[in-house]
PDB file of C-alpha atoms and ligand atoms in Angstrom:
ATOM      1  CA  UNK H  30      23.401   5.098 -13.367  1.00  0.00           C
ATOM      2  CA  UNK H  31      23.047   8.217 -15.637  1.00  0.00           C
ATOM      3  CA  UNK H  32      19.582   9.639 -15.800  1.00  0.00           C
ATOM      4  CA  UNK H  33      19.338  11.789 -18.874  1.00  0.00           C
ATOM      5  CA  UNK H  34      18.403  16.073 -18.017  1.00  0.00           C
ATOM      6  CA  UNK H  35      15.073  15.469 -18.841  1.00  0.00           C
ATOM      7  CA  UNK H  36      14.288  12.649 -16.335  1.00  0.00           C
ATOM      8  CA  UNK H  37      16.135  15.202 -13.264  1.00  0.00           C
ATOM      9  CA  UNK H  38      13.974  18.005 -14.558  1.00  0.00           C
ATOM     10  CA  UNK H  39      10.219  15.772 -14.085  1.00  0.00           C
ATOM     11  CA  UNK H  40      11.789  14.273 -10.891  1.00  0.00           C
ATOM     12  CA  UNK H  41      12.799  17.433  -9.410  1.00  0.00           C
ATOM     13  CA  UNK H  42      10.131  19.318 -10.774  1.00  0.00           C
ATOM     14  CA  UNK H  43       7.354  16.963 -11.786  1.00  0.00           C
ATOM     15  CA  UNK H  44       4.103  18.708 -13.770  1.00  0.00           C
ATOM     16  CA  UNK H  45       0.111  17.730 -12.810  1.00  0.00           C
ATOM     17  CA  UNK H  46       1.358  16.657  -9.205  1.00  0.00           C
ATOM     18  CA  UNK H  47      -2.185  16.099  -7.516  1.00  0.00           C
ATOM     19  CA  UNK H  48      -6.157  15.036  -7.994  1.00  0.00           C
ATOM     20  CA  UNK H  49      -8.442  16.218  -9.524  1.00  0.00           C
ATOM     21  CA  UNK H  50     -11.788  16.401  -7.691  1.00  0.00           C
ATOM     22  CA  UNK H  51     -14.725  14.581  -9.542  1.00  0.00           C
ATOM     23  CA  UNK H  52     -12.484  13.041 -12.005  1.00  0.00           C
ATOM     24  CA  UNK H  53     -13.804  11.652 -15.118  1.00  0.00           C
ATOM     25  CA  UNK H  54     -11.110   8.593 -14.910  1.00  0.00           C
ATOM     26  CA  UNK H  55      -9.506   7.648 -11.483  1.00  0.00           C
ATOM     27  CA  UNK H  56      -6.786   3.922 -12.528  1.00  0.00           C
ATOM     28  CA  UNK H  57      -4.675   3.216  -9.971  1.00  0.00           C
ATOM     29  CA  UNK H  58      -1.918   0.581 -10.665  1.00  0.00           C
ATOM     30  CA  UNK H  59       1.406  -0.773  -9.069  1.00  0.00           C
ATOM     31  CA  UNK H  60       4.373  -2.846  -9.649  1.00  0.00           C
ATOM     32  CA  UNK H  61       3.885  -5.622  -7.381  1.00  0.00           C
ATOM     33  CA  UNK H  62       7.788  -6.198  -7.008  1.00  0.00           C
ATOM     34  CA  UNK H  63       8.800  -2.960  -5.879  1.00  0.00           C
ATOM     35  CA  UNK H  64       5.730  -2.147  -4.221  1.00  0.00           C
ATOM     36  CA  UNK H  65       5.637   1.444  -6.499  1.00  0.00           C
ATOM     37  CA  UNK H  66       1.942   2.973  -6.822  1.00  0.00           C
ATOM     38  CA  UNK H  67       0.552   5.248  -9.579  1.00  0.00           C
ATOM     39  CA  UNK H  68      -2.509   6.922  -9.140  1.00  0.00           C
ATOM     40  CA  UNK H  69      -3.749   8.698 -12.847  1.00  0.00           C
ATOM     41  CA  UNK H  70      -6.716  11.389 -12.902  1.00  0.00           C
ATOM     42  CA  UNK H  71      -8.335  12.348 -15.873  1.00  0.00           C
ATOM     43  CA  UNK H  72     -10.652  15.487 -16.592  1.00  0.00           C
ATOM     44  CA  UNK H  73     -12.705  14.669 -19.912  1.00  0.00           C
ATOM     45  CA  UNK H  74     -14.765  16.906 -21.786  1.00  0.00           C
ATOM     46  CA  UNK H  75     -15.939  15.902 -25.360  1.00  0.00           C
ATOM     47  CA  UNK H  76     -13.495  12.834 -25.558  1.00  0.00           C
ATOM     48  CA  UNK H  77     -10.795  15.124 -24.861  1.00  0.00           C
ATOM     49  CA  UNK H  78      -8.015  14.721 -21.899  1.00  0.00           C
ATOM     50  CA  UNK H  79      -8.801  18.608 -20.795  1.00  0.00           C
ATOM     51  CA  UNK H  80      -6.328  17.861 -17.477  1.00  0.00           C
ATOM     52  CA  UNK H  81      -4.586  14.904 -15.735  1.00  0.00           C
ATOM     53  CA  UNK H  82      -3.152  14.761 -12.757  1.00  0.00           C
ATOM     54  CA  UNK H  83      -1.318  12.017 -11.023  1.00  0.00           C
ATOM     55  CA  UNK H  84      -0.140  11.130  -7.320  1.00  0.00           C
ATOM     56  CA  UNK H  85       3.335   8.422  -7.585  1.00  0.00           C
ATOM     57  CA  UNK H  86       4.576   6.743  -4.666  1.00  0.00           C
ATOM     58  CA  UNK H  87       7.325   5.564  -5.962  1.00  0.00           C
ATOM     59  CA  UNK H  88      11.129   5.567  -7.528  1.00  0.00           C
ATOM     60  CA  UNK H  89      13.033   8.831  -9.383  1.00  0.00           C
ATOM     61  CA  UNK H  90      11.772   7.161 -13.119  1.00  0.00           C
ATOM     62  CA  UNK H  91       8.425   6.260 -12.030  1.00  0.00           C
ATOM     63  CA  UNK H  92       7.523  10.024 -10.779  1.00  0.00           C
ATOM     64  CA  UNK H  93       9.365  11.642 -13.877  1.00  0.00           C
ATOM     65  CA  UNK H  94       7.120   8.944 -16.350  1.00  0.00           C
ATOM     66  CA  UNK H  95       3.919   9.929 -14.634  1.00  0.00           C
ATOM     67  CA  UNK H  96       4.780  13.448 -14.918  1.00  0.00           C
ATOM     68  CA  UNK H  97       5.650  12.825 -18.563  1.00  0.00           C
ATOM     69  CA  UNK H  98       2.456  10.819 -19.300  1.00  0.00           C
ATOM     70  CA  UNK H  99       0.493  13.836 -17.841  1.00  0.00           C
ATOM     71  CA  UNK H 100       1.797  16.330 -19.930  1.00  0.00           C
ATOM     72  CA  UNK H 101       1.431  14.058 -23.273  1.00  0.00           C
ATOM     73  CA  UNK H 102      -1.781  13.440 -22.933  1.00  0.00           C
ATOM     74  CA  UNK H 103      -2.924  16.636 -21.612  1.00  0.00           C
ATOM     75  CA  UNK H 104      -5.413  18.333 -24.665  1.00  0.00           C
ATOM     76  CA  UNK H 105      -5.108  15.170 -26.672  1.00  0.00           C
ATOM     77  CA  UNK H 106      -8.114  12.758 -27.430  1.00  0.00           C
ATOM     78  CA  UNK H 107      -9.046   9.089 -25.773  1.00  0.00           C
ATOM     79  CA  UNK H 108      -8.002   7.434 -28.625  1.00  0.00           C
ATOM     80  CA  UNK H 109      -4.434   9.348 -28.675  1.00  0.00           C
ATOM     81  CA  UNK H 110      -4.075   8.262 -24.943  1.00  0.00           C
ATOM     82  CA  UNK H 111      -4.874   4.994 -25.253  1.00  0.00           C
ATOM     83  CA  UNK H 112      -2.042   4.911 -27.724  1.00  0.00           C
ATOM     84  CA  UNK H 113       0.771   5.807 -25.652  1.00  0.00           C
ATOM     85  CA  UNK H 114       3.187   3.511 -24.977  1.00  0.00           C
ATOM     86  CA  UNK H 115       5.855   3.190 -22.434  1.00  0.00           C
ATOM     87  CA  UNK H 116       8.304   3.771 -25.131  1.00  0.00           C
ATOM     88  CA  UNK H 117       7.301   7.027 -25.973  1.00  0.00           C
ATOM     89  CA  UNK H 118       7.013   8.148 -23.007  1.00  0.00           C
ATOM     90  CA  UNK H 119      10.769   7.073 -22.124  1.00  0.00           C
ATOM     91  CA  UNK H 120      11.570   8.728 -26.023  1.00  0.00           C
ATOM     92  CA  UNK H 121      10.101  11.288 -24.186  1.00  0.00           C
ATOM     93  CA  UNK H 122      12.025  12.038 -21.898  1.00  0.00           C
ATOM     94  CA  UNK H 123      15.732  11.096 -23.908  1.00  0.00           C
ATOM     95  CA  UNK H 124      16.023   7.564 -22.180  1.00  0.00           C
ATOM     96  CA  UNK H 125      16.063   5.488 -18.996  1.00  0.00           C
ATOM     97  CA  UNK H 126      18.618   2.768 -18.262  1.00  0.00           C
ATOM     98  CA  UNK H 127      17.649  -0.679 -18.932  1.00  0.00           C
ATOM     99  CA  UNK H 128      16.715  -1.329 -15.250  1.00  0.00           C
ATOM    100  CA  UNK H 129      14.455   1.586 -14.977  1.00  0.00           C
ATOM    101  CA  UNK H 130      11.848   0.825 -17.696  1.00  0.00           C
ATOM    102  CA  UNK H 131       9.629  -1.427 -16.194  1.00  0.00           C
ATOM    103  CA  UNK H 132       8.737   1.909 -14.448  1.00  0.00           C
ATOM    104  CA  UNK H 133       7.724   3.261 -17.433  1.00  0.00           C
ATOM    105  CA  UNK H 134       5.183   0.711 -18.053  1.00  0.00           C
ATOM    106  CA  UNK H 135       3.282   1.983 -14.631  1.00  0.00           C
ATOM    107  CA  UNK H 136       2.701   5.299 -16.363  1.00  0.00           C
ATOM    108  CA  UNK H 137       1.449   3.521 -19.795  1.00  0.00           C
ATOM    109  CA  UNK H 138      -1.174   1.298 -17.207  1.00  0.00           C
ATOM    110  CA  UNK H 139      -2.049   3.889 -15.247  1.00  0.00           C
ATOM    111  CA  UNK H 140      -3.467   6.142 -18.326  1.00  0.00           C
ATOM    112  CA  UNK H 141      -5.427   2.806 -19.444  1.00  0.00           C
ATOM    113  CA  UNK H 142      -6.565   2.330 -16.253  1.00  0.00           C
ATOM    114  CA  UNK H 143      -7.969   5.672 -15.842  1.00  0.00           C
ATOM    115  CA  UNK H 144      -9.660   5.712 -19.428  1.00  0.00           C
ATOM    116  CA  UNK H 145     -10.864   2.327 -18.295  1.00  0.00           C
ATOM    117  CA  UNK H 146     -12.935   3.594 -15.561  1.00  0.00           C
ATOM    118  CA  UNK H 147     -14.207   6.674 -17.812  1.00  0.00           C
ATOM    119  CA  UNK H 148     -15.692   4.246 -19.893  1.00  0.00           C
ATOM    120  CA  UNK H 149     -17.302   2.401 -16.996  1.00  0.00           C
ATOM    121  CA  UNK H 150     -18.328   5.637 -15.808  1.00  0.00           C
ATOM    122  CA  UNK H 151     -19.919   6.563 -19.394  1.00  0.00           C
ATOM    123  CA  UNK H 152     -21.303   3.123 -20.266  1.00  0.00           C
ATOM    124  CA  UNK H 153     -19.008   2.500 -23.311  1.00  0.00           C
ATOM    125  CA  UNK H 154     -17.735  -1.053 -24.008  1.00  0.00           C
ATOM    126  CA  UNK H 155     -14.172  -1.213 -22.892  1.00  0.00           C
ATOM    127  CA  UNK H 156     -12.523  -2.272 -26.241  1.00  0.00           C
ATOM    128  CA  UNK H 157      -8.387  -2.260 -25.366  1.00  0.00           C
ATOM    129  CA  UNK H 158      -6.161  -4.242 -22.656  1.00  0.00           C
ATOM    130  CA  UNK H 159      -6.558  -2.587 -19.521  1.00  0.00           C
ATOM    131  CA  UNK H 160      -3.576  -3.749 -16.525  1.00  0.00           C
ATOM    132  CA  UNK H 161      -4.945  -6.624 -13.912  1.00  0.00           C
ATOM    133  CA  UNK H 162      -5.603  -5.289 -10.781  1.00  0.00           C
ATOM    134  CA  UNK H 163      -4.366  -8.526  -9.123  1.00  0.00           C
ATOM    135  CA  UNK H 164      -1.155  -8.095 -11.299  1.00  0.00           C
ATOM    136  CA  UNK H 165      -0.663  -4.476 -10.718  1.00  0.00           C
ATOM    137  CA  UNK H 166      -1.899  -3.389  -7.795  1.00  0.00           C
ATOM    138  CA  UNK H 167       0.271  -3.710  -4.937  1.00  0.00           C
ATOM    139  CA  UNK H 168      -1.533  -4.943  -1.891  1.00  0.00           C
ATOM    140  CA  UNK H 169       1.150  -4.013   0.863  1.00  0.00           C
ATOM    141  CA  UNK H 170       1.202  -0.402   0.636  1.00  0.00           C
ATOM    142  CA  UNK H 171      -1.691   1.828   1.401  1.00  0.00           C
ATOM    143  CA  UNK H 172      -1.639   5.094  -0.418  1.00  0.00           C
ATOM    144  CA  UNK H 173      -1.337   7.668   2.358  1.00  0.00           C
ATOM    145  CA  UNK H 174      -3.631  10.733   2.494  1.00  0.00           C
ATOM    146  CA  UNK H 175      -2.023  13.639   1.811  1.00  0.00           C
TER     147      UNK H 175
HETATM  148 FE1  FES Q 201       9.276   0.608  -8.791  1.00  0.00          FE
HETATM  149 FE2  FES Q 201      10.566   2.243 -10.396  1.00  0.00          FE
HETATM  150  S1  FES Q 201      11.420   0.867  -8.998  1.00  0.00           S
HETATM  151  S2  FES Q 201       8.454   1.859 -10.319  1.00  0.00           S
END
């Protein structure tokens, strides 16, 4: 399987590894076939993605999408973020074999997920798809403390 430079650079050395205390937007989602969790926190001041952090326990692609995801987001608005697709995130980061981009799509949910609960949070009508937890979430793992 060839992973492209970009995907070894965010998997060996992924950006906005963490939490963020007192998040804005906490979505946690997971492929229910591999068992893979993403955890997505966003910091939000002025509809504006001021930091985001995530936590992935998961495979090589899904850590270097979430760390991808992080840093296109990162200073852009709500509405930006809730346009990113899995696609750019994979143009991103010059490709993923075939196999490897249903990962991708964990890093799209998770930022909807998140921006979902930051408009729970803020009272604002949640107007765009946001990923089924019973879909998505994977029941068999817990997510370890760290
Ligand atoms: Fe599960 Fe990549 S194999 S997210």
């Amino acid at each position: 399987m060839q992973y492209s430079e970009k995907v070894m650079d965010h998997f060996a050395h992924p950006r906005n590894v963490g939490e963020i205390e007192n998040a804005d937007g906490v979505g946690t989602v997971g492929n229910a076939t591999c068992g893979d969790i993403m955890q997505m926190f966003l910091k939000i001041e002025n509809d504006v993605i001021v930091d985001a952090k995530f936590k992935t326990f998961g495979c090589g692609a899904a850590i270097a999408t979430s760390s991808m995801a992080t840093e296109l987001i990162k200073g852009h608005t709500v509405k930006e973020a809730l346009e990113l697709t899995n696609k750019a995130v994979v143009e991103a980061l010059g490709g993923l074999p075939a196999i490897k981009i249903h990962c991708s799509v964990l890093a799209e949910e998770a930022v909807r997920a998140a921006l979902a609960d930051y408009y729970k949070k803020i009272g604002r009508e949640i107007d765009f798809e946001v990923p089924e937890a019973e879909e998505t979430v994977c029941h068999v793992h817990e997510i370890p403390e760290e």
